[in-house]
Tab-separated table of C-alpha atoms and ligand atoms in Angstrom:
chain	number	residue	atom	x	y	z
A	139	MET	CA	-127.354	-183.158	-17.123
A	140	LYS	CA	-130.588	-185.103	-16.694
A	141	VAL	CA	-132.494	-186.027	-13.560
A	142	VAL	CA	-134.179	-189.379	-14.151
A	143	LYS	CA	-136.947	-190.706	-11.956
A	144	PHE	CA	-138.205	-194.286	-12.029
A	145	GLY	CA	-141.639	-195.160	-10.662
A	146	GLY	CA	-142.554	-198.127	-8.478
A	147	SER	CA	-143.636	-200.382	-11.346
A	148	SER	CA	-140.270	-199.731	-13.058
A	149	LEU	CA	-138.462	-201.014	-9.961
A	150	ALA	CA	-140.865	-203.744	-8.905
A	151	ASP	CA	-138.510	-206.704	-9.484
A	152	ALA	CA	-135.027	-207.679	-10.672
A	153	ALA	CA	-136.097	-207.906	-14.338
A	154	HIS	CA	-137.375	-204.321	-14.294
A	155	VAL	CA	-134.333	-203.065	-12.397
A	156	GLN	CA	-132.199	-204.616	-15.127
A	157	LYS	CA	-134.066	-202.527	-17.745
A	158	VAL	CA	-133.638	-199.420	-15.602
A	159	ILE	CA	-129.890	-200.031	-15.373
A	160	GLN	CA	-129.666	-200.290	-19.164
A	161	ILE	CA	-131.561	-197.020	-19.507
A	162	VAL	CA	-129.200	-195.287	-17.066
A	163	GLN	CA	-126.100	-196.744	-18.715
A	164	SER	CA	-127.239	-195.822	-22.226
A	165	ASP	CA	-126.867	-192.090	-21.533
A	166	PRO	CA	-124.016	-190.512	-19.531
A	167	GLU	CA	-126.177	-187.408	-19.056
A	168	ARG	CA	-128.476	-189.463	-16.789
A	169	LYS	CA	-126.477	-188.449	-13.770
A	170	VAL	CA	-129.053	-188.138	-11.036
A	171	ILE	CA	-131.426	-191.037	-10.469
A	172	VAL	CA	-134.489	-190.921	-8.239
A	173	THR	CA	-136.066	-194.168	-7.121
A	174	SER	CA	-139.538	-195.015	-5.879
A	175	ALA	CA	-140.206	-197.951	-3.571
A	176	PRO	CA	-140.834	-201.276	-5.346
A	177	GLY	CA	-144.377	-201.140	-6.727
A	178	LYS	CA	-146.818	-203.783	-7.906
A	179	ARG	CA	-145.505	-206.718	-9.959
A	180	PHE	CA	-149.027	-207.841	-10.910
A	181	ALA	CA	-152.555	-206.491	-10.400
A	182	GLU	CA	-153.210	-208.050	-6.956
A	183	ASP	CA	-149.701	-207.344	-5.644
A	184	VAL	CA	-149.136	-204.874	-2.776
A	185	LYS	CA	-146.738	-201.916	-3.107
A	186	VAL	CA	-143.900	-201.850	-0.589
A	187	THR	CA	-145.140	-198.435	0.616
A	188	ASP	CA	-148.509	-200.007	1.507
A	189	LEU	CA	-146.737	-202.868	3.288
A	190	LEU	CA	-144.758	-200.293	5.282
A	191	ILE	CA	-147.975	-198.483	6.235
A	192	LYS	CA	-149.305	-201.822	7.508
A	193	TYR	CA	-146.048	-202.326	9.428
A	194	ALA	CA	-146.329	-198.853	10.988
A	195	ASN	CA	-149.961	-199.457	11.983
A	196	ALA	CA	-149.040	-202.789	13.561
A	197	ILE	CA	-146.403	-201.030	15.681
A	198	ILE	CA	-148.792	-198.201	16.620
A	199	ASN	CA	-151.418	-200.788	17.664
A	200	GLY	CA	-148.907	-202.990	19.466
A	201	SER	CA	-149.486	-205.980	17.132
A	202	GLU	CA	-147.076	-208.632	15.907
A	203	ALA	CA	-145.128	-207.443	12.854
A	204	SER	CA	-142.489	-210.051	12.038
A	205	THR	CA	-144.417	-211.579	9.098
A	206	ILE	CA	-144.863	-208.209	7.467
A	207	VAL	CA	-141.160	-207.416	7.927
A	208	GLU	CA	-140.319	-210.689	6.154
A	209	THR	CA	-142.721	-209.860	3.291
A	210	ILE	CA	-141.119	-206.439	2.844
A	211	PHE	CA	-137.595	-207.805	3.042
A	212	ASP	CA	-138.429	-210.508	0.439
A	213	ARG	CA	-139.119	-207.768	-2.090
A	214	TYR	CA	-135.624	-206.308	-1.712
A	215	GLN	CA	-134.009	-209.717	-1.547
A	216	GLN	CA	-135.674	-210.739	-4.810
A	217	ILE	CA	-134.264	-207.633	-6.506
A	218	GLY	CA	-130.808	-207.974	-4.938
A	219	SER	CA	-130.529	-211.641	-5.902
A	220	GLY	CA	-130.794	-210.663	-9.584
A	221	PHE	CA	-127.464	-208.849	-9.171
A	222	ASP	CA	-124.405	-209.872	-7.249
A	223	VAL	CA	-124.841	-207.222	-4.598
A	224	PRO	CA	-122.674	-207.810	-1.529
A	225	LYS	CA	-124.487	-209.704	1.236
A	226	SER	CA	-123.783	-206.808	3.571
A	227	VAL	CA	-126.143	-204.574	1.531
A	228	LEU	CA	-129.094	-206.909	2.070
A	229	ASP	CA	-128.164	-207.520	5.706
A	230	ASP	CA	-128.129	-203.789	6.225
A	231	ILE	CA	-131.587	-203.418	4.624
A	232	LYS	CA	-132.970	-206.105	6.920
A	233	ALA	CA	-131.361	-204.559	9.988
A	234	LYS	CA	-132.796	-201.136	9.147
A	235	LEU	CA	-136.280	-202.588	8.658
A	236	ILE	CA	-136.142	-204.382	11.996
A	237	ALA	CA	-134.776	-201.301	13.731
A	238	LEU	CA	-137.566	-198.971	12.567
A	239	PRO	CA	-139.746	-199.450	15.691
A	240	THR	CA	-136.766	-198.880	17.987
A	241	GLN	CA	-136.101	-195.331	16.741
A	242	SER	CA	-137.699	-192.435	18.569
A	243	TYR	CA	-140.350	-190.302	16.857
A	244	PRO	CA	-142.046	-187.132	18.149
A	245	ASN	CA	-145.449	-188.779	17.570
A	246	ASP	CA	-147.230	-191.434	15.485
A	247	ASP	CA	-147.471	-189.141	12.445
A	248	TYR	CA	-143.686	-188.960	12.311
A	249	LEU	CA	-143.431	-192.681	12.946
A	250	MET	CA	-145.731	-193.299	9.968
A	251	ALA	CA	-143.698	-190.948	7.747
A	252	ALA	CA	-140.402	-192.605	8.674
A	253	PHE	CA	-141.737	-196.110	8.020
A	254	LYS	CA	-143.237	-195.067	4.642
A	255	ALA	CA	-140.041	-193.302	3.538
A	256	HIS	CA	-137.986	-196.457	3.979
A	257	GLY	CA	-139.618	-197.959	0.882
A	258	GLU	CA	-137.631	-195.518	-1.242
A	259	ARG	CA	-134.670	-195.117	1.118
A	260	LEU	CA	-133.820	-198.827	1.115
A	261	ASN	CA	-134.576	-199.162	-2.586
A	262	ALA	CA	-132.194	-196.328	-3.456
A	263	GLU	CA	-129.427	-197.988	-1.401
A	264	LEU	CA	-130.089	-201.264	-3.146
A	265	PHE	CA	-130.284	-199.655	-6.586
A	266	ALA	CA	-126.942	-197.869	-6.096
A	267	ALA	CA	-125.407	-201.250	-5.223
A	268	CYS	CA	-127.024	-202.960	-8.266
A	269	LEU	CA	-125.794	-200.207	-10.586
A	270	THR	CA	-122.265	-200.383	-9.174
A	271	GLU	CA	-122.284	-204.182	-9.510
A	272	SER	CA	-123.324	-203.713	-13.148
A	273	GLY	CA	-120.222	-201.669	-13.868
A	274	THR	CA	-121.426	-198.090	-13.362
A	275	LYS	CA	-120.208	-196.372	-10.225
A	276	ALA	CA	-123.086	-195.025	-8.198
A	277	ARG	CA	-123.489	-193.317	-4.846
A	278	PHE	CA	-126.562	-193.281	-2.615
A	279	ILE	CA	-127.402	-189.816	-1.323
A	280	ASP	CA	-129.757	-189.380	1.567
A	281	PRO	CA	-132.099	-186.333	1.508
A	282	SER	CA	-130.538	-185.302	4.854
A	283	GLU	CA	-127.110	-185.095	3.174
A	284	ALA	CA	-128.526	-183.166	0.211
A	285	GLY	CA	-130.522	-180.802	2.437
A	286	ILE	CA	-134.058	-181.557	1.193
A	287	LEU	CA	-136.120	-179.747	3.821
A	288	CYS	CA	-139.876	-180.042	4.308
A	289	ASP	CA	-142.491	-178.788	6.686
A	290	ASN	CA	-144.729	-181.569	8.032
A	291	PRO	CA	-144.606	-185.341	8.425
A	292	ASN	CA	-147.221	-186.535	5.924
A	293	GLY	CA	-148.201	-184.538	2.832
A	294	ALA	CA	-145.120	-182.326	3.245
A	295	THR	CA	-144.177	-179.300	1.164
A	296	VAL	CA	-140.614	-178.470	0.332
A	297	LEU	CA	-138.928	-175.480	1.978
A	298	GLU	CA	-137.288	-172.897	-0.292
A	299	GLN	CA	-133.961	-173.291	1.506
A	300	THR	CA	-133.687	-176.734	-0.125
A	301	TYR	CA	-132.722	-175.140	-3.427
A	302	ALA	CA	-129.803	-173.240	-1.916
A	303	ASN	CA	-128.673	-176.463	-0.231
A	304	LEU	CA	-128.874	-178.408	-3.483
A	305	ALA	CA	-126.856	-175.767	-5.303
A	306	ASN	CA	-123.949	-176.634	-2.968
A	307	LEU	CA	-124.085	-180.343	-3.721
A	308	SER	CA	-120.936	-181.372	-5.523
A	309	TYR	CA	-120.653	-184.476	-7.610
A	310	GLY	CA	-118.070	-186.071	-9.801
A	311	GLU	CA	-118.020	-188.999	-12.171
A	312	GLU	CA	-120.324	-191.347	-10.347
A	313	ARG	CA	-124.122	-191.397	-10.720
A	314	LEU	CA	-126.068	-190.153	-7.743
A	315	VAL	CA	-129.019	-192.190	-6.506
A	316	PHE	CA	-131.608	-190.327	-4.447
A	317	PRO	CA	-134.596	-191.911	-2.735
A	318	GLY	CA	-137.805	-190.150	-3.749
A	319	PHE	CA	-140.822	-189.249	-1.618
A	320	PHE	CA	-139.268	-187.672	1.481
A	321	GLY	CA	-137.149	-184.993	3.025
A	322	PHE	CA	-136.405	-183.846	6.564
A	323	THR	CA	-137.998	-181.275	8.824
A	324	LEU	CA	-135.825	-178.570	10.367
A	325	ASP	CA	-135.848	-180.696	13.545
A	326	GLY	CA	-134.280	-183.562	11.615
A	327	ASN	CA	-137.326	-185.829	11.359
A	328	ILE	CA	-138.386	-187.631	8.181
A	329	ALA	CA	-141.322	-186.038	6.340
A	330	THR	CA	-143.015	-187.643	3.322
A	331	PHE	CA	-144.693	-185.913	0.396
A	332	ALA	CA	-148.174	-186.909	-0.796
A	333	ARG	CA	-148.573	-190.383	-2.287
A	334	GLY	CA	-146.803	-190.623	-5.607
A	335	GLY	CA	-144.357	-188.082	-4.188
A	336	SER	CA	-141.165	-189.479	-5.700
A	337	ASP	CA	-142.183	-187.414	-8.727
A	338	ILE	CA	-141.937	-184.355	-6.466
A	339	THR	CA	-138.392	-185.275	-5.380
A	340	GLY	CA	-137.382	-185.642	-9.042
A	341	SER	CA	-138.781	-182.249	-9.829
A	342	ILE	CA	-137.114	-180.608	-6.806
A	343	LEU	CA	-133.761	-182.072	-7.842
A	344	ALA	CA	-134.270	-181.016	-11.466
A	345	ARG	CA	-134.762	-177.426	-10.307
A	346	GLY	CA	-132.161	-177.455	-7.511
A	347	LEU	CA	-129.428	-179.044	-9.603
A	348	ASN	CA	-130.331	-176.976	-12.643
A	349	ALA	CA	-130.911	-179.989	-14.894
A	350	ASP	CA	-131.426	-179.675	-18.652
A	351	LEU	CA	-134.183	-182.287	-18.570
A	352	TYR	CA	-136.268	-184.176	-16.030
A	353	GLU	CA	-137.040	-187.649	-17.368
A	354	ASN	CA	-139.914	-189.364	-15.630
A	355	PHE	CA	-139.955	-193.076	-16.431
A	356	THR	CA	-143.199	-194.888	-15.818
A	357	ASP	CA	-145.166	-197.740	-17.383
A	358	VAL	CA	-147.055	-195.904	-20.144
A	359	ASP	CA	-145.769	-194.923	-23.585
A	360	ALA	CA	-146.926	-191.309	-23.309
A	361	ILE	CA	-149.572	-189.036	-21.881
A	362	PHE	CA	-152.627	-189.513	-24.059
A	363	SER	CA	-155.034	-186.892	-25.312
A	364	ALA	CA	-157.842	-188.694	-23.456
A	365	ASN	CA	-157.888	-191.478	-20.885
A	366	PRO	CA	-157.285	-194.708	-22.891
A	367	LYS	CA	-159.782	-196.485	-20.622
A	368	ILE	CA	-162.472	-194.234	-22.097
A	369	VAL	CA	-160.998	-193.751	-25.569
A	370	PRO	CA	-158.901	-196.871	-26.294
A	371	ASP	CA	-157.259	-195.420	-29.409
A	372	ALA	CA	-156.562	-191.951	-27.971
A	373	GLN	CA	-153.572	-190.233	-29.593
A	374	PRO	CA	-150.367	-189.784	-27.585
A	375	ILE	CA	-149.434	-186.172	-26.851
A	376	HIS	CA	-145.915	-185.566	-28.159
A	377	LYS	CA	-145.450	-182.099	-26.739
A	378	MET	CA	-147.471	-179.963	-24.363
A	379	THR	CA	-146.936	-177.021	-22.030
A	380	PHE	CA	-146.634	-176.934	-18.272
A	381	ARG	CA	-149.912	-175.035	-18.119
A	382	GLU	CA	-151.738	-177.638	-20.182
A	383	MET	CA	-150.428	-180.388	-17.923
A	384	ARG	CA	-151.567	-178.522	-14.812
A	385	GLU	CA	-155.065	-178.016	-16.186
A	386	LEU	CA	-155.392	-181.631	-17.301
A	387	SER	CA	-154.018	-183.181	-14.148
A	388	TYR	CA	-156.586	-181.162	-12.262
A	389	ALA	CA	-159.301	-183.286	-13.852
A	390	GLY	CA	-157.640	-186.611	-13.380
A	391	PHE	CA	-154.721	-186.894	-15.804
A	392	SER	CA	-152.827	-188.877	-13.229
A	393	VAL	CA	-149.650	-189.850	-15.040
A	394	PHE	CA	-147.653	-188.173	-12.336
A	395	ASN	CA	-148.283	-186.443	-9.072
A	396	ASP	CA	-149.898	-183.085	-9.886
A	397	GLU	CA	-147.815	-181.080	-7.368
A	398	ALA	CA	-144.679	-182.492	-8.949
A	399	ILE	CA	-144.720	-180.208	-11.905
A	400	ILE	CA	-144.355	-177.025	-9.819
A	401	PRO	CA	-140.599	-177.116	-9.000
A	402	ALA	CA	-139.907	-177.998	-12.653
A	403	ILE	CA	-141.976	-174.978	-13.737
A	404	GLN	CA	-140.137	-172.748	-11.257
A	405	GLY	CA	-136.833	-173.953	-12.652
A	406	GLN	CA	-138.158	-174.027	-16.243
A	407	VAL	CA	-136.852	-177.582	-16.633
A	408	PRO	CA	-138.677	-179.563	-19.365
A	409	ILE	CA	-140.137	-182.914	-18.328
A	410	ASN	CA	-140.088	-185.985	-20.534
A	411	VAL	CA	-142.548	-188.735	-19.554
A	412	LYS	CA	-141.246	-192.062	-20.904
A	413	ASN	CA	-141.887	-195.776	-20.650
A	414	THR	CA	-139.284	-197.979	-18.923
A	415	ASN	CA	-140.522	-200.919	-20.990
A	416	ASN	CA	-140.271	-198.987	-24.256
A	417	PRO	CA	-137.490	-196.459	-23.656
A	418	ASN	CA	-136.845	-195.694	-27.315
A	419	LEU	CA	-140.263	-194.144	-27.795
A	420	PRO	CA	-140.228	-190.333	-27.532
A	421	GLY	CA	-142.921	-190.229	-24.797
A	422	THR	CA	-144.435	-186.845	-23.935
A	423	LEU	CA	-142.348	-183.711	-23.582
A	424	ILE	CA	-143.755	-181.048	-21.239
A	425	VAL	CA	-142.146	-177.679	-21.857
A	426	PRO	CA	-142.329	-174.024	-20.794
A	427	GLU	CA	-144.874	-171.987	-22.779
A	428	LYS	CA	-142.101	-170.015	-24.470
A	429	ASP	CA	-140.827	-173.207	-26.131
A	430	PHE	CA	-144.178	-174.232	-27.582
A	431	THR	CA	-146.046	-173.371	-30.754
A	432	SER	CA	-149.572	-174.702	-30.861
A	433	LYS	CA	-150.785	-176.446	-33.943
A	434	LYS	CA	-154.259	-177.317	-32.759
A	435	PRO	CA	-156.900	-175.883	-30.443
A	436	VAL	CA	-157.321	-178.957	-28.246
A	437	THR	CA	-154.425	-180.942	-26.761
A	438	GLY	CA	-156.306	-183.104	-24.285
A	439	ILE	CA	-159.645	-183.850	-22.647
A	440	ALA	CA	-160.035	-185.143	-19.087
A	441	ALA	CA	-162.871	-185.836	-16.684
A	442	SER	CA	-163.089	-186.296	-12.967
A	443	ASN	CA	-165.935	-187.397	-10.725
A	444	ARG	CA	-164.302	-186.233	-7.516
A	445	PHE	CA	-166.448	-183.113	-7.179
A	446	SER	CA	-169.646	-181.951	-5.483
A	447	ALA	CA	-171.408	-178.624	-5.807
A	448	LEU	CA	-173.510	-176.293	-3.690
A	449	TYR	CA	-176.083	-174.331	-5.632
A	450	LEU	CA	-177.541	-171.130	-4.120
A	451	HIS	CA	-180.262	-168.938	-5.569
A	452	ARG	CA	-181.400	-165.560	-4.299
A	453	TYR	CA	-182.801	-162.608	-6.194
A	454	LEU	CA	-180.482	-159.604	-6.617
A	455	LEU	CA	-177.518	-161.548	-5.357
A	456	ASN	CA	-175.303	-159.517	-7.680
A	457	LYS	CA	-176.219	-156.302	-5.818
A	458	GLU	CA	-175.563	-157.595	-2.343
A	459	VAL	CA	-172.262	-156.533	-0.847
A	460	GLY	CA	-170.547	-159.196	1.278
A	461	PHE	CA	-172.625	-162.214	0.209
A	462	THR	CA	-169.579	-164.187	-0.947
A	463	LEU	CA	-167.516	-162.956	1.980
A	464	LYS	CA	-170.029	-164.507	4.394
A	465	ILE	CA	-169.911	-167.789	2.488
A	466	LEU	CA	-166.130	-167.808	2.530
A	467	GLN	CA	-166.140	-167.164	6.272
A	468	ILE	CA	-168.321	-170.235	6.754
A	469	LEU	CA	-166.016	-172.324	4.567
A	470	TYR	CA	-163.067	-171.015	6.557
A	471	LYS	CA	-164.788	-171.969	9.813
A	472	TYR	CA	-165.043	-175.595	8.615
A	473	ASP	CA	-161.560	-175.569	7.063
A	474	VAL	CA	-162.964	-176.283	3.609
A	475	SER	CA	-161.401	-174.989	0.385
A	476	TYR	CA	-163.377	-174.607	-2.815
A	477	GLU	CA	-162.397	-175.273	-6.406
A	478	HIS	CA	-164.598	-172.834	-8.350
A	479	MET	CA	-167.362	-170.373	-7.737
A	480	PRO	CA	-169.153	-169.472	-10.977
A	481	SER	CA	-171.920	-166.960	-10.331
A	482	GLY	CA	-174.814	-165.370	-12.185
A	483	ILE	CA	-177.162	-162.495	-11.528
A	484	ASP	CA	-179.295	-164.372	-8.978
A	485	ASP	CA	-177.315	-167.500	-8.308
A	486	LEU	CA	-174.014	-168.987	-7.386
A	487	THR	CA	-172.493	-172.471	-7.560
A	488	ILE	CA	-169.567	-173.497	-5.397
A	489	ILE	CA	-167.653	-176.549	-6.520
A	490	PHE	CA	-165.770	-178.620	-3.968
A	491	ASP	CA	-163.298	-181.459	-4.055
A	492	ARG	CA	-165.486	-184.168	-2.503
A	493	SER	CA	-162.553	-186.009	-0.923
A	494	GLN	CA	-162.067	-183.280	1.700
A	495	LEU	CA	-165.703	-183.335	2.892
A	496	ASP	CA	-167.540	-185.742	5.151
A	497	HIS	CA	-171.274	-185.941	5.572
A	498	ASP	CA	-171.285	-184.129	8.885
A	499	THR	CA	-169.246	-181.144	7.606
A	500	ILE	CA	-171.541	-180.778	4.576
A	501	LYS	CA	-174.584	-180.753	6.862
A	502	LYS	CA	-173.158	-178.157	9.243
A	503	MET	CA	-171.852	-175.958	6.435
A	504	CYS	CA	-175.181	-175.968	4.575
A	505	HIS	CA	-177.034	-175.266	7.818
A	506	ASP	CA	-174.857	-172.197	8.562
A	507	ILE	CA	-175.238	-170.909	4.997
A	508	GLN	CA	-179.042	-171.289	5.206
A	509	ILE	CA	-179.198	-169.393	8.519
A	510	GLU	CA	-176.721	-166.613	7.679
A	511	LEU	CA	-177.519	-165.968	4.027
A	512	ASN	CA	-181.110	-167.099	3.772
A	513	PRO	CA	-181.028	-168.134	0.093
A	514	ASP	CA	-184.342	-168.925	-1.682
A	515	THR	CA	-182.838	-172.199	-2.857
A	516	LEU	CA	-179.952	-174.195	-1.442
A	517	ASP	CA	-179.143	-177.501	-3.156
A	518	TRP	CA	-176.277	-179.807	-2.397
A	519	ILE	CA	-175.384	-181.644	-5.618
A	520	ASP	CA	-173.317	-184.758	-4.970
A	521	ASP	CA	-173.611	-185.945	-8.533
A	522	TYR	CA	-171.119	-183.584	-10.137
A	523	ALA	CA	-168.315	-184.201	-12.632
A	524	ILE	CA	-165.909	-181.809	-14.264
A	525	ILE	CA	-164.681	-182.134	-17.820
A	526	MET	CA	-161.579	-180.153	-18.831
A	527	VAL	CA	-160.897	-179.440	-22.469
A	528	VAL	CA	-157.392	-178.015	-22.699
A	529	GLY	CA	-155.201	-176.567	-25.419
A	530	GLU	CA	-152.781	-173.643	-25.778
A	531	GLY	CA	-154.134	-173.180	-29.312
A	532	MET	CA	-157.693	-172.640	-28.104
A	533	ARG	CA	-157.412	-168.868	-27.938
A	534	ALA	CA	-156.253	-168.732	-31.545
A	535	ARG	CA	-159.386	-170.363	-32.886
A	536	VAL	CA	-162.922	-169.036	-32.836
A	537	GLY	CA	-165.777	-171.473	-32.145
A	538	THR	CA	-164.131	-174.007	-29.844
A	539	ILE	CA	-167.007	-173.807	-27.359
A	540	GLU	CA	-169.465	-174.594	-30.115
A	541	ASN	CA	-167.401	-177.612	-31.123
A	542	ILE	CA	-167.354	-178.850	-27.531
A	543	ILE	CA	-171.060	-178.396	-26.931
A	544	ARG	CA	-172.364	-179.701	-30.259
A	545	PRO	CA	-171.431	-183.398	-29.773
A	546	LEU	CA	-172.855	-183.253	-26.241
A	547	ALA	CA	-176.158	-181.801	-27.441
A	548	GLU	CA	-176.330	-184.408	-30.196
A	549	HIS	CA	-176.048	-187.136	-27.562
A	550	ASP	CA	-178.447	-185.528	-25.123
A	551	ILE	CA	-175.808	-184.777	-22.476
A	552	SER	CA	-176.764	-181.751	-20.434
A	553	VAL	CA	-174.136	-179.289	-19.266
A	554	HIS	CA	-174.632	-177.665	-15.833
A	555	MET	CA	-171.775	-175.185	-15.978
A	556	ILE	CA	-169.313	-173.786	-18.494
A	557	ASN	CA	-166.267	-171.843	-17.414
A	558	GLN	CA	-163.504	-170.557	-19.595
A	559	GLY	CA	-160.347	-169.930	-17.576
A	560	ALA	CA	-158.757	-166.504	-17.686
A	561	SER	CA	-155.717	-168.052	-19.360
A	562	ARG	CA	-158.052	-169.006	-22.230
A	563	ILE	CA	-156.337	-172.330	-22.627
A	564	SER	CA	-159.052	-174.414	-20.997
A	565	ILE	CA	-162.787	-174.793	-20.941
A	566	MET	CA	-164.363	-176.475	-17.975
A	567	LEU	CA	-167.783	-178.115	-18.069
A	568	GLY	CA	-169.910	-179.450	-15.223
A	569	THR	CA	-172.003	-182.547	-15.971
A	570	ARG	CA	-173.703	-185.399	-14.166
A	571	GLN	CA	-171.168	-188.038	-13.123
A	572	SER	CA	-172.884	-190.709	-15.191
A	573	ASP	CA	-172.389	-188.551	-18.305
A	574	ALA	CA	-168.716	-187.730	-17.778
A	575	ASP	CA	-167.045	-190.606	-19.643
A	576	ALA	CA	-169.480	-190.355	-22.556
A	577	ALA	CA	-168.867	-186.600	-22.725
A	578	VAL	CA	-165.083	-187.167	-22.999
A	579	LYS	CA	-165.652	-189.769	-25.696
A	580	TYR	CA	-167.932	-187.596	-27.832
A	581	ILE	CA	-165.819	-184.448	-27.484
A	582	TYR	CA	-162.736	-186.488	-28.364
A	583	GLN	CA	-164.411	-187.992	-31.420
A	584	HIS	CA	-165.482	-184.587	-32.615
A	585	PHE	CA	-162.052	-182.990	-32.271
A	586	PHE	CA	-159.734	-185.844	-33.110
A	587	LYS	CA	-161.631	-188.130	-35.448
A	588	GLU	CA	-164.680	-186.929	-37.300
A	589	ASP	CA	-163.423	-183.881	-39.119
A	590	PRO	CA	-159.682	-183.102	-38.891
A	591	SER	CA	-160.293	-179.416	-39.647
A	592	VAL	CA	-162.094	-179.014	-36.271
A	593	ASN	CA	-158.786	-179.451	-34.456
A	594	GLN	CA	-156.562	-177.395	-36.719
A	595	LEU	CA	-155.531	-173.792	-36.458
A	596	GLU	CA	-156.399	-172.192	-39.791
A	597	TYR	CA	-155.223	-168.773	-38.772
A	598	GLN	CA	-153.715	-167.005	-35.830
A	599	ALA	CA	-156.345	-164.782	-34.274
A	600	GLU	CA	-155.347	-162.045	-31.843
A	601	VAL	CA	-153.775	-163.630	-28.760
B	724	LIG	N1	-143.851	-194.995	-2.858
B	724	LIG	C1	-144.681	-193.842	-2.713
B	724	LIG	C2	-146.122	-194.211	-3.039
B	724	LIG	O1	-146.415	-195.386	-3.280
B	724	LIG	C3	-144.229	-192.672	-3.520
B	724	LIG	C4	-144.048	-192.946	-5.003
B	724	LIG	O2	-144.111	-194.084	-5.432
B	724	LIG	O3	-143.854	-191.981	-5.736
B	724	LIG	O4	-146.966	-193.361	-3.010
C-alpha cells in the first residue's frame, strides 16, 4: 500500500486535479491520498492558505471579510466545476468557510490554526468528491476521525499516541482522502504543522498505516544534486538515504518540509519524490541506509544564507571549566538555540539560525556574554553562509576535503569554518554569504563535471 501526497501546485486548478486523478487511478496501491490546499496557479497568484491567513487576520481585527471569502470560494468552485461534483459539495464548502468566524476558539492562535487548516480540509472533501465522480470510490477522512493528535496550535508536533490510533483505522476498497497540514489537540482543537506541513501528514500516515512507500508528488522532476537555480544542469539524484536528505535539507534543499522525513524514518518507509506533471519519471527515491550502496563520495551540495555567527576569542579557553556552560545558560535565558559550536584552543564560534533572532536579542545576548565571560574578542558575524557537501560514500574515499577546498582556493573563496560531522557523511563549510552560490557552483563542477574520477569510489576503505 502506498501513501500519496500531492502538493499545492499539483492541486491548484481543475486541470491539475485531473492529472492527479489519473495518477491515483493508474495504481490500485495508491490507497491513501493526502491533499494540500490549492497552491499558486501562476507566479503572482496567492495560495489558498495565505488567503485564509488574511481571512483570519481580518476577523481578529474586526474588518470586513466577505470579498476574501468569495476569493477563497472561487478557487474551490473553479476546481469543482471541472468535474460534475454535486452542488451540495460546493454549497457545503461555502457554508463552512462562512461559518469559520462563528465557531469558538480558545484564543486567536487557535482561530488562526483552524482557518489555515480549512485550506486542506475543504480541498480533501472536494478531491474525494472529484475522484468519486471520476469513477473511483473515495472517502474523506478527517484527522479527528483518524486520531491525528498534536500539541500546539501553530507549528504543532505530532503526539506518539497518533500511531496507535492510526493502527486501528480500518479501510476497505475505497481510497481514503486525508487533508494534510493539521491534527487535533487533546482538547479537540485544530492544530496546524509548520508551513509546508502536508508533507508531515503524509509521512505520519505512511508510518502509522505501515505503508510500503510514501510518494510525494510535487512540481519538480527530482531532487537535484545542487540547486538548479545555481547549477542549471545539475544532475537529478535517483537514490539517496534518509540521512543524506536530512543533511541537505538543513542547508536549504527545500523540496519538502524538513521535519516531514522523521516519521518516515521512524517507520522505515521509503519516500519517492515525483512530479505530478511528469509522473512516469522515476523521481528521487529516499531510502533507509540499510537499502543503499554508495557509488560516489558526493550525492549533493547545498548552501544556505540563513545563518549568523558569534566569534569569541580568549587565551586558554580550552583549559577553562564551565566556559561553554555559561554561554549556554545565556542562550537559554534568551530562549535561543544554536546550530553548531566549533571550537579551537583559544576560540569558539557559535552558529545560529538567523530567523530566530532579532536585533535586540542579539544585543542583549552579546552584552551578557561580554560581562560574564570577558572574552578578548567578541564579534557578531551577520554575513555567514553554510555549505553542506553530503554523501554516504564520503567515508569510503580519502581526500574528499581536498577536493572540496581546491576549487574554492582556485577561485579565491575563503572558508571560515570546516566541520566534518560525526556520521562522516557530510562536510560543512562556513563562507561569506556573497560567496555561497559560487562555492556551490565550483564544488559541483569539480565533483560532477571536470574529472569523473573525483566523484567515484575506487575502493572501499574501512568504514
Ligand atoms: N497549505 C499549507 C502551506 O501552504 C501546507 C502545505 O501546503 O503543505 O504551507
